[in-house]
Amino acid sequence: MKHPVSTEISDGILSVTIDNPPVNALSAAVRAGLMAAREQAVAARQVRAVVLAAAGRTFVAGADIREFNAPPSPPLLPELVAAIEETGKPWVALLHGTVLGGGLELALGCHARLARPGTALGLPEVRLGLIPGAGGTVRLPRLIGALPALEMITGGRPVNAEQAQETGLIDAITTGDPMAEARARALALAGAAPPKGLIARAAPEIDDAGVWDKALARVAAKARGQIAPVEAAAAVADALRLPAGAALAAERQRFMALKDSPQSAALRHVFFAERAAGKMPELADVRPRPLQRIGIVGGGTMGAGIAAACLMAGLPVTMVERDGALARRGAKNLRTLLDGSLGRGVIDRSAHDRALAGFAAGDDLTALAPSDLVIEAIVEDMEEKAALLSRLEAVVGPDTVLASNTSYLDIDQMSDGLADPGRVIGLHFFSPAHVMKLLELVITARARDDVVATGRALGRLLGKIVVPARVGHGFIGNRIMSAYRRACEAMLQDGALPAEIDAAMRDYGYAMGMFEMQDMAGLDIAWAMRRAQAAGSAGQETPERYVDIADRLCEAGRFGRKSGAGWYRYDDGHAVPDPEVSAIITASSARAGITRRRIGAEEIMERCLGAMIEAGRAVLAEGIARSAADIDVVMVNGFGFPRWRGGPFHAAGISDG
Ligand code: T1G
């Protein structure tokens, strides 16, 4: 087995190369190899300086997260970073790709940092429920200042090479031959006295205590139950007031405590579950079909969102609507989304204009003939969708994949009328489709493997987290969401009020509660579905207890924010509990013969989570989801389940093992 660290001495420089695919994670073997390289640098008299680089697509992207469940093995990363810093000879780090976590801390132990164009640098540990544990909270403020360091460490967001150069995080962006520039920099540093590391610098002063306190308060407010960001802020504060050695010790203590915390275990569970979800052994040797052109039928919210996602990923899109006016509306919807992404800095002007240049909209289905994959995003009506698939089959080529964006309908039934139903899959995007990461890849009973592989390939091209599902009413996420929505509405009838349920869910870590969310999405869609179900359409479960409160709201014209009133009243945009709704709820309890009682937050969450687990178990038993981990990924990425609780099954202590 090739050692993951190699060294070579030439012209007075020790070149150290890390080669530990896929992301050069700092495994125990890599750390041992780097410590040996450091000893070599100290011992070899002909070595005047060191250049540290990495092979493959990225410099070190972090500590090896897979090692965190076992006791740490020597050399520990903080010791390695300190040893490099105290080599007595300069180390220059040559950075590329995504330099994250322990990778950036390793670079901070070096005496200069050069980055190739396009490099991203960050300390995302808080996203794993951790803080930088190898000196990052002490060295970074000494390099870029207290506030920029606080932002990078508590936010966990990477910066690009230009931003890094601006703050002094890196010394330069290479312009020519990166290795030659790094070697030159190393020799230039070799001339002077033994270089001092960042740790030797005085801690930066806080220019304005008021600004600093506000920044700390912002971190605490945004944390919403998460421990790591608050601990990260405290570690940075330590770095400013304690001697460096004491600050390093304090950082390590906080890091070790967090590493064993339930929140970090949950976040690491989600990290690996998201990556496992897209792995489908049955597709291991299956080549996806080419994906050069995408067709989309429907220019409403979903159609425009999917089009924007494809265009921003560099895929040309042809959108078709029923007539010219609707096609123009679809194009306008798409443009609005792209302008919004530009305004938020998600894409730059050139990407925005490139996306628009790749877009065409019209009302002629034959324009989709050259498409490699066509997604229907029309009204949630089985007959309309089935008829459209048949019309599409007559228009597109024999190898074109047909996909439905339906959120709950039976796609097997939808494709029954096709000559080749094996070409059909479901691609269930979540609104807004160009923002939400989750994509349910619905594998129909007759889908051919290369068709499924093509659907997964599109999801990956769009940067989605792809979770496979089988056909079943509501697939994974909507099926489970319906279950805990029913549980919430039953609690209303039993005695709770919308604001109490929403408060309990927010306290649990949701960004918004069930009823706030329904008012945001609109109550009319679910109402139409319930009436369709009541009309007896096949394929859905008949709940043993039917609560009619939401129907009464819709009958009163209360469809949520868009109608100015739903579960709440909206005075100047703020949700206000409405006595009219309380009256509708208590009348429903009376009709059901229920004596209302107080329901506390603990019972509210118990019943919500219980409904999720019960529905999740059913989805597993029916083979619609493969694993509890997949369900956790769906609920975290599509339905707002707090990421730092790991998903409903992880939170309930249920794993697939
Ligand atoms: N450790 C172990 N495995 C990792 C890993 C890591 N840090 N990062 C990625 N992998 C695996 C991943 O599981 C997948 O495996 C493969 O690499 C490709 O990943 C001490 C404590 C770097 C932006 O948080 O953000 O340093 O599925 O599919 O989309 O203070 O991976 O192929 O078997 O995500 O191109 C801090 C986490 C760690 C970065 C690349 N670092 N990684 O994205 O590929 S804590 C991070 C990422 C730390 C120090 C602290 C992304 C990426 P498999 P991928 P990608």
XYZ file of C-alpha atoms and ligand atoms in Angstrom:
712
model
C 0.000 0.000 0.000
C 1.560 3.298 -1.107
C 2.359 5.606 1.824
C 0.075 8.655 1.683
C 2.974 11.092 2.269
C 6.060 11.268 0.071
C 9.115 13.564 0.244
C 11.860 14.615 -2.096
C 14.849 16.925 -1.568
C 16.125 19.103 -4.398
C 17.934 22.458 -4.478
C 17.716 22.803 -0.722
C 13.972 22.273 -0.607
C 12.133 19.328 0.922
C 8.957 18.775 -1.107
C 6.267 17.014 0.907
C 3.305 15.603 -1.008
C 0.145 14.204 0.564
C -1.679 11.639 -1.566
C -4.676 10.196 0.298
C -7.670 10.113 -2.085
C -10.368 11.167 -2.380
C -9.923 14.361 -0.331
C -6.522 13.956 1.359
C -8.179 13.656 4.781
C -5.689 13.758 7.645
C -5.856 10.109 8.643
C -3.471 8.681 11.242
C -1.197 7.483 8.429
C -1.088 10.940 6.865
C -0.333 12.570 10.213
C 2.460 10.065 10.870
C 3.874 10.681 7.405
C 3.854 14.439 7.926
C 5.527 14.126 11.321
C 8.261 11.997 9.718
C 8.665 14.611 6.998
C 9.059 17.261 9.676
C 11.781 15.223 11.416
C 13.496 14.809 8.031
C 13.381 18.574 7.493
C 14.967 19.179 10.905
C 17.674 16.536 10.470
C 18.718 17.102 6.857
C 21.301 19.859 6.868
C 20.853 20.454 3.108
C 17.167 21.254 3.629
C 16.696 25.015 3.906
C 12.906 25.096 3.476
C 9.859 22.909 2.922
C 7.021 23.044 0.388
C 3.859 21.162 1.424
C 1.368 20.234 -1.283
C -1.198 17.542 -2.061
C -1.997 15.376 -5.044
C -5.457 14.926 -6.558
C -8.349 17.339 -6.704
C -7.853 19.107 -3.423
C -5.400 19.959 -0.661
C -6.402 18.481 2.683
C -10.186 18.813 3.149
C -10.041 18.116 6.873
C -9.351 15.642 9.601
C -10.592 12.147 8.807
C -14.137 12.311 10.196
C -14.350 8.523 10.160
C -11.747 8.412 12.965
C -13.873 10.451 15.355
C -15.777 7.528 16.828
C -12.534 5.928 18.018
C -9.947 7.293 20.501
C -7.497 9.636 18.704
C -4.190 8.034 17.698
C -0.801 9.827 17.712
C 0.504 12.001 16.349
C -2.451 14.220 17.199
C -3.108 17.001 14.720
C -2.489 19.888 17.160
C 0.938 18.415 17.990
C 1.739 17.968 14.302
C 0.777 21.565 13.491
C 2.900 22.882 16.394
C 5.842 20.702 15.344
C 5.701 22.027 11.786
C 5.527 25.582 13.100
C 8.641 24.983 15.245
C 10.712 23.177 12.577
C 13.179 26.071 12.617
C 12.950 26.153 8.820
C 10.142 27.732 6.767
C 7.217 25.666 5.439
C 5.210 26.999 2.509
C 1.774 25.418 1.909
C 0.685 25.246 -1.733
C -3.131 25.083 -1.623
C -5.779 24.021 -4.140
C -9.331 22.678 -4.199
C -11.240 22.873 -0.899
C -8.880 23.546 1.997
C -11.127 22.845 4.976
C -10.975 22.200 8.693
C -7.799 20.464 9.745
C -6.459 21.097 6.246
C -6.577 24.842 6.800
C -5.218 24.422 10.339
C -2.302 22.479 8.878
C -1.707 25.361 6.470
C -1.862 27.827 9.383
C 1.021 25.926 10.992
C 3.073 26.719 7.903
C 4.914 30.023 7.539
C 3.344 31.066 4.245
C 0.356 29.976 2.163
C -0.015 30.193 -1.615
C -3.274 29.196 -3.269
C -4.001 28.284 -6.856
C -6.848 30.228 -8.478
C -10.255 28.778 -7.560
C -9.188 27.509 -4.144
C -11.790 27.631 -1.363
C -10.706 27.817 2.272
C -12.816 27.329 5.388
C -13.312 25.998 8.885
C -16.680 24.165 8.570
C -16.337 22.229 11.819
C -19.489 23.776 13.302
C -21.410 21.995 10.541
C -20.317 18.762 12.168
C -21.160 19.998 15.651
C -17.464 20.649 16.334
C -15.031 23.546 16.505
C -11.576 23.698 14.920
C -9.540 21.391 17.190
C -5.987 21.908 15.912
C -5.290 25.502 16.758
C -7.557 27.167 14.218
C -9.391 29.282 16.798
C -6.041 30.624 18.114
C -3.985 31.046 14.934
C -6.705 32.390 12.631
C -7.488 35.544 14.657
C -3.737 36.210 14.865
C -3.592 36.075 11.075
C -6.778 37.806 9.862
C -8.104 39.635 12.920
C -10.778 38.910 15.520
C -14.013 39.665 13.646
C -13.170 37.983 10.294
C -11.944 34.949 12.258
C -15.108 34.871 14.382
C -17.230 34.965 11.224
C -15.284 32.193 9.469
C -15.222 29.890 12.493
C -18.772 30.320 13.821
C -20.380 30.478 10.356
C -18.421 27.603 8.870
C -18.671 29.102 5.389
C -15.615 28.863 3.103
C -14.076 31.934 1.443
C -12.629 32.030 -2.068
C -8.990 32.698 -2.905
C -9.530 36.392 -3.581
C -11.274 36.930 -0.236
C -8.525 34.923 1.463
C -5.883 37.122 -0.099
C -7.765 40.238 0.966
C -7.858 39.202 4.637
C -4.293 37.893 4.588
C -5.375 34.279 5.052
C -3.128 33.489 2.103
C -0.025 35.356 0.992
C -0.685 35.118 -2.730
C -2.693 33.487 -5.489
C -0.337 31.751 -7.899
C -0.258 33.204 -11.381
C 2.094 30.906 -13.285
C 3.721 27.647 -12.259
C 2.351 27.122 -8.740
C 5.131 24.820 -7.578
C 7.861 27.101 -8.892
C 6.265 30.051 -7.095
C 5.986 28.054 -3.872
C 9.644 26.984 -4.073
C 10.744 30.542 -4.706
C 8.719 31.742 -1.746
C 10.239 29.029 0.450
C 13.795 29.966 -0.500
C 13.069 33.640 0.059
C 11.942 32.817 3.595
C 14.918 30.530 4.171
C 17.382 33.384 4.138
C 16.261 35.082 7.314
C 16.403 33.819 10.927
C 14.262 30.761 11.868
C 10.689 31.818 11.032
C 8.214 32.486 13.826
C 4.805 30.870 13.621
C 1.433 32.534 14.021
C 1.224 31.306 17.581
C 4.080 33.627 18.511
C 2.107 36.681 17.412
C 0.251 38.760 19.974
C -3.485 38.223 19.974
C -5.314 40.933 17.982
C -6.953 43.786 19.867
C -10.711 44.207 19.722
C -11.084 47.634 18.159
C -14.669 48.192 19.236
C -16.051 46.236 22.191
C -19.599 47.124 21.202
C -19.195 45.670 17.728
C -17.565 42.562 19.191
C -20.341 42.003 21.718
C -22.956 42.432 18.986
C -21.135 39.855 16.861
C -21.131 37.378 19.747
C -24.828 38.037 20.362
C -25.580 37.388 16.686
C -23.843 34.007 16.906
C -25.878 33.031 19.962
C -29.141 34.170 18.355
C -28.484 32.258 15.121
C -27.417 29.071 16.930
C -31.069 28.183 17.747
C -30.198 25.282 20.057
C -26.892 24.324 18.444
C -23.940 24.211 20.846
C -20.963 24.281 18.464
C -21.289 27.859 17.117
C -21.538 29.212 20.673
C -18.540 27.115 21.763
C -16.634 28.311 18.688
C -17.283 31.934 19.621
C -16.118 31.239 23.182
C -12.928 29.619 21.855
C -12.157 32.682 19.732
C -12.818 34.922 22.737
C -10.363 32.776 24.734
C -7.776 33.230 22.002
C -7.998 36.979 22.432
C -7.645 37.072 26.196
C -5.557 34.012 27.220
C -1.889 33.317 26.537
C -1.615 31.236 23.345
C -0.733 28.004 25.137
C -3.694 28.281 27.491
C -5.996 29.153 24.613
C -4.843 26.069 22.670
C -5.517 23.883 25.704
C -8.953 25.417 26.176
C -9.758 24.894 22.494
C -8.779 21.218 22.709
C -10.943 20.703 25.754
C -13.967 22.231 24.046
C -13.274 20.218 20.880
C -13.028 16.889 22.730
C -16.261 17.578 24.624
C -18.087 18.431 21.388
C -16.676 15.384 19.581
C -18.510 13.200 22.114
C -21.695 15.293 22.018
C -25.032 13.995 20.676
C -25.246 17.005 18.341
C -21.933 16.173 16.659
C -22.871 12.495 16.416
C -26.111 13.552 14.714
C -24.401 15.919 12.270
C -21.757 13.334 11.388
C -24.544 10.793 10.888
C -26.239 13.105 8.391
C -22.949 13.901 6.634
C -22.289 10.247 5.850
C -25.963 9.344 5.321
C -26.233 12.003 2.603
C -23.299 10.464 0.806
C -24.545 6.934 1.283
C -28.017 7.793 -0.069
C -26.767 8.243 -3.618
C -24.879 4.946 -3.567
C -26.950 2.303 -5.347
C -25.036 -0.985 -5.761
C -27.427 -2.099 -8.492
C -26.132 0.764 -10.640
C -22.439 0.126 -9.963
C -21.666 -0.927 -13.558
C -24.458 0.983 -15.275
C -23.582 3.907 -17.531
C -26.022 6.791 -17.510
C -27.235 8.073 -20.862
C -25.781 11.375 -22.149
C -27.287 14.524 -20.640
C -26.787 17.463 -22.985
C -30.282 18.899 -23.338
C -33.177 18.999 -20.870
C -36.838 19.433 -21.729
C -39.380 20.680 -19.212
C -43.127 20.722 -19.663
C -44.744 23.301 -17.415
C -43.542 26.784 -16.502
C -45.162 27.225 -13.125
C -43.333 27.338 -9.776
C -41.880 23.847 -10.127
C -41.193 23.914 -13.868
C -39.394 27.251 -13.649
C -37.490 26.128 -10.550
C -36.296 22.929 -12.198
C -35.363 24.877 -15.318
C -33.340 27.326 -13.222
C -31.553 24.451 -11.450
C -30.608 22.871 -14.795
C -29.541 26.136 -16.410
C -27.394 27.148 -13.418
C -25.718 23.743 -13.691
C -24.867 24.552 -17.316
C -27.562 22.397 -18.956
C -29.554 24.023 -21.796
C -33.318 23.846 -21.260
C -36.323 23.940 -23.566
C -39.542 24.684 -21.722
C -42.934 23.964 -23.277
C -46.281 25.251 -22.053
C -49.818 24.820 -23.376
C -49.867 28.109 -25.258
C -47.773 31.159 -26.065
C -49.018 33.233 -23.165
C -48.233 30.498 -20.642
C -44.838 29.970 -22.273
C -44.093 33.645 -21.834
C -45.244 33.418 -18.215
C -42.934 30.438 -17.711
C -40.018 32.351 -19.218
C -40.787 35.282 -16.926
C -40.897 32.978 -13.891
C -37.541 31.534 -14.898
C -36.009 34.937 -15.397
C -37.239 36.050 -11.972
C -35.547 33.074 -10.348
C -32.241 33.658 -12.148
C -32.332 37.360 -11.286
C -32.962 36.376 -7.661
C -30.008 34.006 -7.613
C -27.858 36.737 -9.143
C -29.052 39.202 -6.536
C -28.201 36.782 -3.713
C -24.733 36.182 -5.157
C -25.444 32.510 -5.823
C -24.368 33.077 -9.449
C -22.417 35.901 -11.034
C -23.485 37.981 -14.017
C -21.728 35.788 -16.577
C -23.326 32.595 -15.200
C -26.704 34.370 -15.175
C -26.399 35.448 -18.793
C -25.053 32.037 -19.838
C -28.063 30.393 -18.194
C -30.497 32.659 -20.005
C -28.721 32.055 -23.308
C -29.308 28.319 -22.854
C -33.047 28.721 -22.365
C -35.916 28.573 -24.836
C -39.663 28.493 -24.184
C -42.563 27.789 -26.514
C -45.842 25.966 -26.925
C -44.788 23.278 -29.383
C -44.074 19.876 -27.857
C -41.998 18.835 -30.889
C -39.341 21.329 -29.712
C -38.499 18.680 -27.099
C -37.491 16.116 -29.717
C -33.716 16.643 -29.197
C -33.980 16.378 -25.401
C -32.034 13.678 -23.582
C -34.418 13.885 -20.637
C -37.829 15.527 -20.321
C -39.412 16.392 -16.969
C -43.138 16.983 -16.708
C -44.058 19.538 -14.091
C -47.712 20.120 -14.901
C -50.796 20.051 -12.682
C -50.992 17.179 -10.146
C -53.616 15.292 -12.105
C -53.130 11.653 -13.050
C -55.078 11.778 -16.327
C -53.353 14.927 -17.561
C -49.915 13.581 -16.693
C -50.565 10.169 -18.254
C -51.841 11.788 -21.453
C -48.825 14.090 -21.590
C -46.355 11.195 -21.217
C -48.027 9.460 -24.162
C -47.826 12.603 -26.287
C -44.182 13.043 -25.306
C -43.359 9.455 -26.256
C -44.575 10.216 -29.780
C -42.333 13.272 -30.012
C -38.993 12.462 -28.401
C -36.288 10.028 -29.464
C -36.303 6.374 -28.348
C -33.499 7.007 -25.814
C -35.030 10.086 -24.195
C -35.752 9.547 -20.522
C -39.184 10.709 -19.358
C -39.506 11.900 -15.760
C -42.436 13.031 -13.679
C -42.073 15.638 -10.944
C -45.248 14.465 -9.264
C -45.108 14.760 -5.490
C -47.331 11.839 -4.658
C -49.042 10.171 -7.670
C -48.452 6.563 -8.791
C -45.939 6.833 -11.653
C -46.367 3.161 -12.558
C -50.032 3.846 -13.257
C -49.087 7.097 -15.013
C -46.844 5.259 -17.498
C -49.132 2.275 -18.114
C -50.235 3.677 -21.452
C -46.726 3.989 -22.884
C -45.193 1.677 -25.475
C -41.984 1.814 -23.423
C -42.768 2.415 -19.714
C -39.183 1.379 -18.901
C -38.065 4.876 -19.892
C -40.015 6.552 -17.064
C -38.814 7.581 -13.597
C -39.865 10.108 -11.005
C -37.701 13.131 -10.216
C -39.416 14.703 -7.246
C -37.908 18.125 -6.658
C -38.746 20.262 -3.645
C -39.790 23.871 -3.986
C -37.911 26.109 -4.606
C -36.358 23.513 -6.911
C -33.279 25.612 -7.706
C -32.499 25.984 -4.002
C -33.627 22.834 -2.133
C -30.906 20.173 -2.128
C -33.182 17.132 -1.878
C -34.263 15.097 -4.894
C -36.347 11.934 -4.527
C -35.424 9.618 -7.389
C -38.555 7.504 -7.808
C -37.752 4.125 -9.367
C -40.823 2.771 -11.156
C -41.459 -0.978 -11.333
C -40.395 -1.163 -14.984
C -37.633 1.491 -15.096
C -34.493 0.255 -16.807
C -31.270 0.580 -14.801
C -29.646 3.020 -17.242
C -32.759 5.205 -17.063
C -32.477 5.274 -13.262
C -28.745 5.937 -13.527
C -29.477 8.860 -15.851
C -31.932 10.335 -13.348
C -29.321 10.032 -10.594
C -26.683 11.567 -12.865
C -28.938 14.582 -13.455
C -29.448 14.966 -9.718
C -25.694 14.939 -9.158
C -25.119 17.407 -11.991
C -27.575 19.739 -10.253
C -25.729 19.313 -6.936
C -28.713 17.585 -5.362
C -28.752 15.027 -2.565
C -30.370 12.118 -4.386
C -32.437 9.665 -2.364
C -33.940 6.639 -4.146
C -37.605 5.835 -3.516
C -40.151 3.382 -4.848
C -43.657 4.314 -5.971
C -46.056 4.842 -3.072
C -48.446 7.662 -2.205
C -46.221 10.607 -1.278
C -43.072 8.503 -1.726
C -40.920 9.101 1.401
C -41.061 12.702 2.592
C -44.630 13.708 1.781
C -45.928 10.417 3.154
C -44.222 11.065 6.486
C -45.118 14.743 6.485
C -48.817 13.881 6.000
C -48.566 11.623 9.040
C -47.231 14.225 11.423
C -49.484 16.888 9.906
C -52.412 14.653 10.868
C -50.905 14.211 14.334
C -50.693 17.993 14.726
C -54.283 18.496 13.600
C -55.448 15.773 15.963
C -53.693 17.621 18.800
C -55.590 20.764 17.827
C -58.824 18.838 18.210
C -57.592 17.360 21.515
C -56.839 20.740 23.022
C -53.757 22.428 21.585
C -53.680 25.641 19.549
C -51.627 26.281 16.386
C -49.248 28.697 18.134
C -48.511 26.137 20.876
C -47.645 23.426 18.357
C -45.549 25.778 16.262
C -43.703 27.008 19.365
C -42.929 23.437 20.431
C -41.556 22.627 16.980
C -39.457 25.811 16.915
C -38.071 24.998 20.365
C -37.181 21.540 19.065
C -35.136 23.237 16.367
C -37.457 23.649 13.383
C -37.144 26.984 11.612
C -40.930 27.129 11.588
C -43.774 25.036 12.941
C -46.361 22.963 11.125
C -49.038 25.634 10.860
C -46.746 28.522 10.010
C -45.363 26.294 7.263
C -48.831 25.418 5.953
C -49.789 29.094 5.842
C -46.580 29.768 3.902
C -47.225 26.964 1.371
C -50.964 27.594 1.105
C -53.800 25.457 2.464
C -55.646 25.085 -0.849
C -53.336 22.465 -2.405
C -53.752 20.020 0.481
C -57.474 20.778 0.555
C -57.791 19.864 -3.139
C -55.873 16.634 -2.473
C -58.100 15.743 0.461
C -61.194 16.283 -1.651
C -59.723 14.136 -4.424
C -59.034 11.426 -1.866
C -62.508 11.791 -0.414
C -63.739 11.287 -3.989
C -62.158 7.873 -3.628
C -59.113 8.128 -5.922
C -56.955 5.097 -5.402
C -53.536 4.809 -3.772
C -53.747 6.637 -0.518
C -54.149 5.635 3.091
C -57.467 6.390 4.814
C -56.547 7.796 8.224
C -58.495 6.183 11.048
C -59.225 9.641 12.529
C -60.271 12.461 10.201
C -59.901 15.985 11.598
C -61.953 18.524 9.646
C -60.462 21.784 10.966
C -58.347 22.575 7.893
C -61.394 22.021 5.656
C -63.391 24.505 7.707
C -60.613 27.092 7.318
C -60.553 26.611 3.525
C -64.341 26.815 3.325
C -64.017 30.161 5.095
C -61.543 31.264 2.395
C -58.569 31.099 4.745
C -55.803 29.751 2.462
C -52.801 31.043 4.390
C -50.491 34.034 3.908
C -51.542 34.522 0.288
C -55.147 35.135 1.351
C -54.211 37.226 4.385
C -55.464 34.553 6.750
C -55.056 30.840 7.344
C -54.147 29.205 10.626
C -53.104 32.720 11.632
C -54.256 36.216 10.707
C -51.614 38.280 8.876
C -51.498 41.883 10.013
C -48.730 43.639 8.041
C -47.164 40.260 7.280
C -46.870 39.042 10.868
C -48.642 35.849 11.922
C -51.133 36.669 14.662
C -53.194 33.995 16.479
C -56.817 34.505 15.449
C -59.768 33.910 17.820
C -61.804 32.967 14.726
C -59.480 29.987 14.226
C -59.683 29.051 17.906
C -63.486 29.059 17.568
C -63.320 26.787 14.513
C -60.999 24.441 16.437
C -63.120 24.259 19.574
C -66.243 23.707 17.455
C -64.480 20.789 15.798
C -63.613 19.324 19.228
C -67.241 19.669 20.278
C -68.516 17.987 17.121
C -66.102 15.134 17.793
C -67.277 14.920 21.411
C -63.794 15.684 22.703
C -63.199 17.460 26.022
C -60.284 19.717 25.278
C -57.211 19.542 27.553
C -53.855 21.303 27.717
C -51.129 19.592 25.684
C -47.569 20.493 26.670
C -44.573 20.922 24.393
C -43.101 17.565 25.381
C -46.245 15.664 24.403
C -46.514 17.692 21.203
C -43.046 16.642 20.068
C -43.513 13.069 21.281
C -46.641 12.721 19.146
C -45.023 14.434 16.148
C -41.933 12.254 16.281
C -44.023 9.165 16.997
C -46.068 9.812 13.864
C -42.880 10.274 11.832
C -41.406 6.998 13.068
C -44.658 5.073 12.546
C -44.975 6.350 8.989
C -41.271 5.821 8.412
C -41.517 2.215 9.501
C -44.406 1.726 7.068
C -42.394 3.290 4.245
C -39.528 0.918 5.045
C -41.809 -2.114 5.328
C -43.343 -1.319 1.929
C -39.907 -1.010 0.368
C -40.505 2.613 -0.633
C -37.391 3.731 1.278
C -34.273 1.571 1.582
C -33.104 2.605 5.023
C -33.771 4.662 8.136
C -30.711 6.743 7.208
C -32.289 7.604 3.836
C -35.422 8.736 5.655
C -33.319 10.911 7.976
C -31.698 12.502 4.908
C -35.108 13.223 3.352
C -36.610 14.753 6.494
C -33.522 16.911 7.203
C -33.070 18.146 3.623
C -36.668 18.420 2.491
C -38.822 19.035 5.543
C -36.802 21.148 7.930
C -36.033 18.489 10.516
C -33.223 20.022 12.605
C -29.953 18.778 11.094
C -28.205 18.767 14.490
C -30.736 16.180 15.697
C -29.831 13.840 12.829
C -33.298 13.084 11.463
C -36.294 11.347 13.078
C -34.792 7.870 13.242
C -31.415 9.029 14.539
C -33.161 11.230 17.100
C -35.177 8.186 18.210
C -31.976 6.162 18.544
C -33.013 3.853 15.689
C -30.321 2.981 13.165
C -30.111 0.547 10.259
C -27.264 -1.383 11.890
N -13.117 12.761 6.382
C -13.392 11.547 5.860
N -14.001 11.356 4.667
C -14.339 12.461 3.974
C -14.092 13.762 4.459
C -13.444 13.890 5.719
N -13.139 15.067 6.235
N -14.555 14.650 3.524
C -15.067 13.919 2.516
N -14.934 12.611 2.779
C -15.340 11.494 1.916
C -16.844 11.442 1.700
O -17.452 10.728 2.765
C -16.922 10.719 0.390
O -16.663 9.342 0.664
C -15.704 11.241 -0.386
O -14.804 11.739 0.612
C -16.049 12.358 -1.350
O -16.759 13.338 -0.576
C -9.374 18.876 13.423
C -11.979 18.353 13.475
C -14.405 18.089 0.669
C -16.218 19.605 -0.162
O -16.015 19.117 7.168
O -17.275 19.100 2.693
O -11.073 18.847 10.179
O -18.815 8.444 -0.260
O -18.905 13.110 -1.870
O -18.995 16.504 -3.148
O -10.308 21.000 13.323
O -16.506 16.118 1.074
O -16.730 8.458 -1.664
O -16.911 6.897 0.316
O -18.524 15.042 -0.255
O -16.585 16.618 -4.036
C -13.601 19.285 8.411
C -16.105 17.621 4.752
C -13.532 17.949 9.080
C -15.109 18.755 5.011
C -15.790 17.405 -1.245
N -13.775 19.117 6.998
N -16.108 17.247 3.356
O -17.137 17.325 -1.710
O -17.213 14.894 -2.426
S -13.403 18.095 10.821
C -15.018 19.010 6.485
C -16.752 18.029 2.438
C -11.877 18.764 11.058
C -10.226 19.785 12.597
C -11.620 19.295 12.433
C -16.782 17.495 1.035
C -15.770 18.173 0.087
P -17.323 8.215 -0.301
P -17.970 14.105 -1.261
P -17.517 16.365 -2.925
